[in-house]
Short mmCIF file of C-alpha atoms and ligand atoms in Angstrom, two decimals:
data_model
loop_
_atom_site.label_atom_id
_atom_site.label_comp_id
_atom_site.label_asym_id
_atom_site.label_seq_id
_atom_site.Cartn_x
_atom_site.Cartn_y
_atom_site.Cartn_z
CA MET A 18 16.56 1.22 -25.26
CA LYS A 19 13.84 2.94 -23.27
CA GLU A 20 13.51 3.07 -19.51
CA PHE A 21 10.69 1.07 -18.01
CA CYS A 22 9.33 -0.17 -14.70
CA VAL A 23 7.53 -3.46 -14.14
CA TRP A 24 4.95 -3.14 -11.37
CA PHE A 25 3.36 -6.34 -10.08
CA THR A 26 0.11 -6.01 -8.20
CA GLY A 27 -2.10 -8.76 -6.82
CA LEU A 28 -3.41 -10.49 -3.74
CA PRO A 29 -1.01 -11.98 -1.21
CA CYS A 30 0.24 -15.33 -2.58
CA SER A 31 -0.89 -14.55 -6.12
CA GLY A 32 2.74 -15.00 -7.26
CA LYS A 33 4.28 -11.50 -7.38
CA SER A 34 7.60 -12.32 -5.70
CA THR A 35 7.99 -15.57 -7.62
CA LEU A 36 7.45 -13.83 -10.95
CA ALA A 37 9.64 -10.87 -9.96
CA ASN A 38 12.58 -13.16 -9.23
CA LYS A 39 12.22 -15.15 -12.42
CA LEU A 40 11.79 -12.00 -14.51
CA LYS A 41 14.91 -10.52 -12.91
CA GLU A 42 16.92 -13.57 -13.96
CA LYS A 43 15.69 -13.31 -17.52
CA LEU A 44 16.30 -9.57 -17.81
CA GLU A 45 19.81 -9.98 -16.42
CA GLU A 46 20.54 -12.61 -19.05
CA LEU A 47 19.60 -9.94 -21.57
CA GLY A 48 22.13 -7.56 -20.04
CA LYS A 49 19.76 -5.39 -17.97
CA LYS A 50 20.50 -4.11 -14.50
CA VAL A 51 17.56 -4.94 -12.31
CA TYR A 52 16.49 -4.18 -8.76
CA ILE A 53 13.52 -5.80 -7.05
CA LEU A 54 11.47 -3.68 -4.70
CA ASP A 55 9.61 -6.39 -2.84
CA GLY A 56 6.97 -5.41 -0.30
CA ASP A 57 8.19 -7.82 2.33
CA ILE A 58 11.74 -6.46 2.28
CA ILE A 59 10.74 -2.83 1.82
CA ARG A 60 8.56 -3.02 4.91
CA LYS A 61 11.48 -4.27 6.98
CA GLU A 62 13.88 -1.61 5.72
CA LEU A 63 12.80 1.56 3.94
CA ASN A 64 9.24 1.59 5.29
CA VAL A 65 9.78 0.03 8.69
CA ASP A 66 7.78 2.91 10.19
CA LEU A 67 4.62 2.08 8.23
CA GLY A 68 1.75 -0.20 9.19
CA PHE A 69 -1.26 -1.45 7.28
CA SER A 70 -3.80 1.34 7.68
CA GLU A 71 -5.08 2.74 4.41
CA GLU A 72 -2.96 5.86 4.89
CA ASP A 73 0.18 3.83 5.57
CA ARG A 74 -0.46 1.52 2.64
CA ARG A 75 -0.80 4.54 0.35
CA GLU A 76 2.43 5.99 1.74
CA ASN A 77 4.16 2.62 1.27
CA ILE A 78 3.19 2.60 -2.41
CA ARG A 79 4.14 6.25 -2.85
CA ARG A 80 7.64 5.81 -1.42
CA VAL A 81 8.25 2.71 -3.49
CA SER A 82 7.20 4.62 -6.60
CA VAL A 83 9.69 7.36 -5.76
CA VAL A 84 12.50 4.83 -5.46
CA ALA A 85 11.40 3.08 -8.66
CA LYS A 86 11.54 6.35 -10.53
CA ILE A 87 15.06 7.03 -9.22
CA LEU A 88 16.16 3.58 -10.37
CA THR A 89 14.86 4.19 -13.90
CA GLU A 90 16.90 7.39 -13.98
CA CYS A 91 19.99 5.38 -13.03
CA GLY A 92 19.49 2.95 -15.91
CA VAL A 93 18.20 0.20 -13.66
CA VAL A 94 14.96 -1.66 -14.28
CA PRO A 95 12.86 -1.58 -11.11
CA ILE A 96 10.65 -4.59 -10.59
CA VAL A 97 8.06 -3.80 -7.95
CA ALA A 98 6.32 -6.66 -6.16
CA LEU A 99 3.75 -5.05 -3.89
CA VAL A 100 0.15 -5.98 -3.15
CA SER A 101 -0.54 -2.30 -3.96
CA PRO A 102 -4.28 -2.69 -3.45
CA PHE A 103 -5.37 0.83 -4.38
CA ARG A 104 -6.11 1.81 -7.97
CA GLU A 105 -5.51 5.49 -7.26
CA SER A 106 -2.09 4.84 -5.72
CA ARG A 107 -1.05 2.73 -8.70
CA LYS A 108 -2.28 5.48 -11.02
CA LYS A 109 -0.09 8.00 -9.22
CA ALA A 110 2.89 5.66 -9.49
CA ARG A 111 2.19 5.33 -13.22
CA GLU A 112 2.07 9.10 -13.62
CA ARG A 113 5.43 9.47 -11.92
CA MET A 114 7.34 7.69 -14.66
CA GLU A 115 7.39 6.80 -18.32
CA ASN A 116 6.73 3.30 -19.55
CA PHE A 117 4.98 1.93 -16.51
CA VAL A 118 4.15 -1.72 -17.06
CA GLU A 119 1.42 -2.80 -14.67
CA VAL A 120 1.21 -6.56 -14.38
CA TYR A 121 -1.88 -7.90 -12.70
CA VAL A 122 -0.87 -11.13 -11.02
CA ARG A 123 -4.25 -12.79 -10.86
CA ALA A 124 -5.26 -15.90 -9.01
CA PRO A 125 -8.63 -16.57 -7.39
CA LEU A 126 -8.75 -15.81 -3.68
CA GLU A 127 -9.43 -19.49 -3.00
CA VAL A 128 -6.17 -20.46 -4.72
CA CYS A 129 -4.21 -17.80 -2.81
CA LYS A 130 -5.68 -19.01 0.49
CA GLU A 131 -4.76 -22.55 -0.41
CA ARG A 132 -1.16 -21.56 -1.22
CA ASP A 133 -0.81 -19.53 1.97
CA VAL A 134 2.97 -19.37 1.55
CA LYS A 135 3.60 -17.64 4.87
CA GLY A 136 0.59 -18.79 6.86
CA MET A 137 -0.87 -15.27 6.84
CA TYR A 138 -4.29 -16.18 5.42
CA LYS A 139 -4.73 -18.68 8.22
CA LEU A 140 -3.97 -16.02 10.82
CA ALA A 141 -6.27 -13.52 9.10
CA LEU A 142 -9.11 -16.05 8.89
CA GLU A 143 -8.67 -16.82 12.58
CA GLY A 144 -8.89 -13.09 13.26
CA LYS A 145 -5.35 -13.05 14.64
CA ILE A 146 -4.25 -10.36 12.20
CA LYS A 147 -6.52 -7.56 11.08
CA GLY A 148 -6.68 -5.70 7.81
CA PHE A 149 -5.35 -8.46 5.60
CA THR A 150 -5.91 -7.81 1.90
CA GLY A 151 -8.48 -10.15 0.42
CA ILE A 152 -9.90 -11.14 3.82
CA ASP A 153 -10.88 -7.98 5.67
CA ASP A 154 -9.19 -5.32 3.56
CA PRO A 155 -10.04 -4.41 -0.03
CA TYR A 156 -8.12 -5.18 -3.22
CA GLU A 157 -9.00 -3.01 -6.20
CA GLU A 158 -8.33 -4.91 -9.40
CA PRO A 159 -6.51 -3.10 -12.20
CA GLU A 160 -8.85 -1.95 -14.97
CA ASN A 161 -6.33 -1.73 -17.77
CA PRO A 162 -3.14 -3.53 -16.82
CA GLU A 163 -0.51 -3.91 -19.52
CA VAL A 164 -0.23 -7.63 -18.80
CA ILE A 165 -2.34 -10.13 -16.85
CA CYS A 166 -0.67 -13.26 -15.51
CA GLU A 167 -3.13 -15.92 -14.46
CA THR A 168 -0.97 -17.85 -12.10
CA ASP A 169 -3.52 -20.55 -11.38
CA LYS A 170 -3.57 -21.45 -15.06
CA GLU A 171 -0.05 -20.61 -16.29
CA SER A 172 3.34 -21.91 -15.25
CA VAL A 173 5.87 -19.40 -13.89
CA ASP A 174 7.76 -19.62 -17.19
CA GLU A 175 4.63 -18.95 -19.22
CA SER A 176 3.76 -15.92 -17.12
CA VAL A 177 7.28 -14.52 -17.44
CA GLU A 178 7.29 -15.18 -21.17
CA LYS A 179 4.11 -13.16 -21.49
CA ILE A 180 5.78 -10.19 -19.80
CA LEU A 181 8.96 -10.50 -21.87
CA ALA A 182 6.91 -10.66 -25.08
CA TYR A 183 5.11 -7.48 -24.05
CA LEU A 184 8.37 -5.68 -23.24
CA GLU A 185 9.92 -6.75 -26.50
CA ASN A 186 6.92 -5.73 -28.52
CA LYS A 187 7.01 -2.26 -26.95
CA GLY A 188 10.66 -1.91 -27.89
CA TYR A 189 11.89 -1.90 -24.27
CA LEU A 190 13.93 -5.05 -24.83
CA GLU A 191 15.74 -6.76 -27.59
CA ARG A 192 16.17 -10.50 -27.58
CA LYS A 193 18.58 -12.14 -29.91
CA GLY A 194 19.69 -15.64 -30.65
CA TYR A 195 16.34 -17.39 -30.48
CA THR A 196 16.08 -21.01 -31.32
CA GLU A 197 13.33 -21.78 -33.83
CA GLU A 198 11.15 -23.15 -31.06
CA GLU A 199 11.52 -19.96 -29.05
CA GLU A 200 10.73 -17.85 -32.13
CA GLU A 201 7.54 -19.84 -32.61
CA ALA A 202 6.56 -19.52 -28.94
CA VAL A 203 7.06 -15.75 -28.98
CA LYS A 204 5.15 -15.37 -32.23
CA LYS A 205 2.30 -17.45 -30.89
CA ARG A 206 2.17 -15.42 -27.69
CA LEU A 207 2.19 -12.10 -29.55
CA GLU A 208 -0.65 -13.35 -31.76
CA GLU A 209 -2.64 -14.44 -28.73
CA LEU A 210 -2.16 -11.03 -27.19
CA GLY A 211 -3.29 -9.44 -30.43
CA TYR A 212 -0.02 -7.58 -31.05
CA ILE A 213 0.60 -9.11 -34.48
N1 LIG B 21 2.38 -19.18 -12.54
C1 LIG B 21 2.80 -18.92 -11.28
N2 LIG B 21 3.35 -17.73 -11.03
C2 LIG B 21 3.76 -17.43 -9.78
N3 LIG B 21 3.66 -18.24 -8.71
C3 LIG B 21 3.12 -19.45 -8.91
C4 LIG B 21 2.66 -19.85 -10.20
N4 LIG B 21 2.16 -21.08 -10.09
C5 LIG B 21 2.31 -21.44 -8.80
N5 LIG B 21 2.89 -20.47 -8.06
C6 LIG B 21 3.21 -20.54 -6.61
O1 LIG B 21 2.43 -19.60 -5.88
C7 LIG B 21 3.15 -19.09 -4.76
C8 LIG B 21 3.19 -17.57 -4.86
O2 LIG B 21 3.88 -17.03 -3.77
P1 LIG B 21 4.59 -15.60 -3.80
O3 LIG B 21 5.33 -15.44 -5.08
O4 LIG B 21 5.35 -15.45 -2.54
O5 LIG B 21 3.29 -14.63 -3.82
P2 LIG B 21 3.19 -13.07 -3.49
O6 LIG B 21 4.56 -12.48 -3.61
O7 LIG B 21 2.21 -12.55 -4.50
O8 LIG B 21 2.63 -12.99 -2.11
C9 LIG B 21 4.53 -19.72 -4.80
O9 LIG B 21 4.56 -20.82 -3.92
C10 LIG B 21 4.66 -20.19 -6.27
O10 LIG B 21 5.50 -21.29 -6.42
MG1 LIG B 22 5.70 -11.45 -2.15
#
């Protein structure tokens, strides 16, 4: 089986961490070793020295891509869950490794604000934190992501299924022992995506 990296990008509260955790569970059930590189944790550990200026954000993404590449070389599937707002930085991460699967976790800004999982949008809107992506800092949407998860329209399971179907279709994963219902669901999803 080929090495691959799943890279989630999207606005704060779009659903990156939620999908990363669920995808990890599913990949582990299929016998993969998985490590999640989640922005929130990375910023408290590896990148504790970095802030939120454009330069620091680019460096944050760059370092995470270096670690992701190392993990692929160790036979581990890195799942990155980072806002990663810059197209150019994501492109560089892509160039660093083979089989880079960019997943655009898309939800309208209004929905993300409404979710406000950690109360950060509120603080940003009150001007209490500066440079918050989506409020007063830019987010550059992916132009050609491998997968788009529309988390305001899909359930977590549907979004994860979309990613698994993509990975399987590319030959990065092999799933066995489907029930008939699961077979049908996968087939339907692959048809919708235009793969079969
Ligand atoms: N299809 C979906 N995929 C992911 N998250 C969803 C979905 N539908 C609703 N949510 C909710 O949206 C929120 C996303 O939060 P989180 O995963 O922490 O976002 P992020 O890591 O992008 O900042 C969670 O409360 C989650 O339960
Ligand atoms: Mg998160």
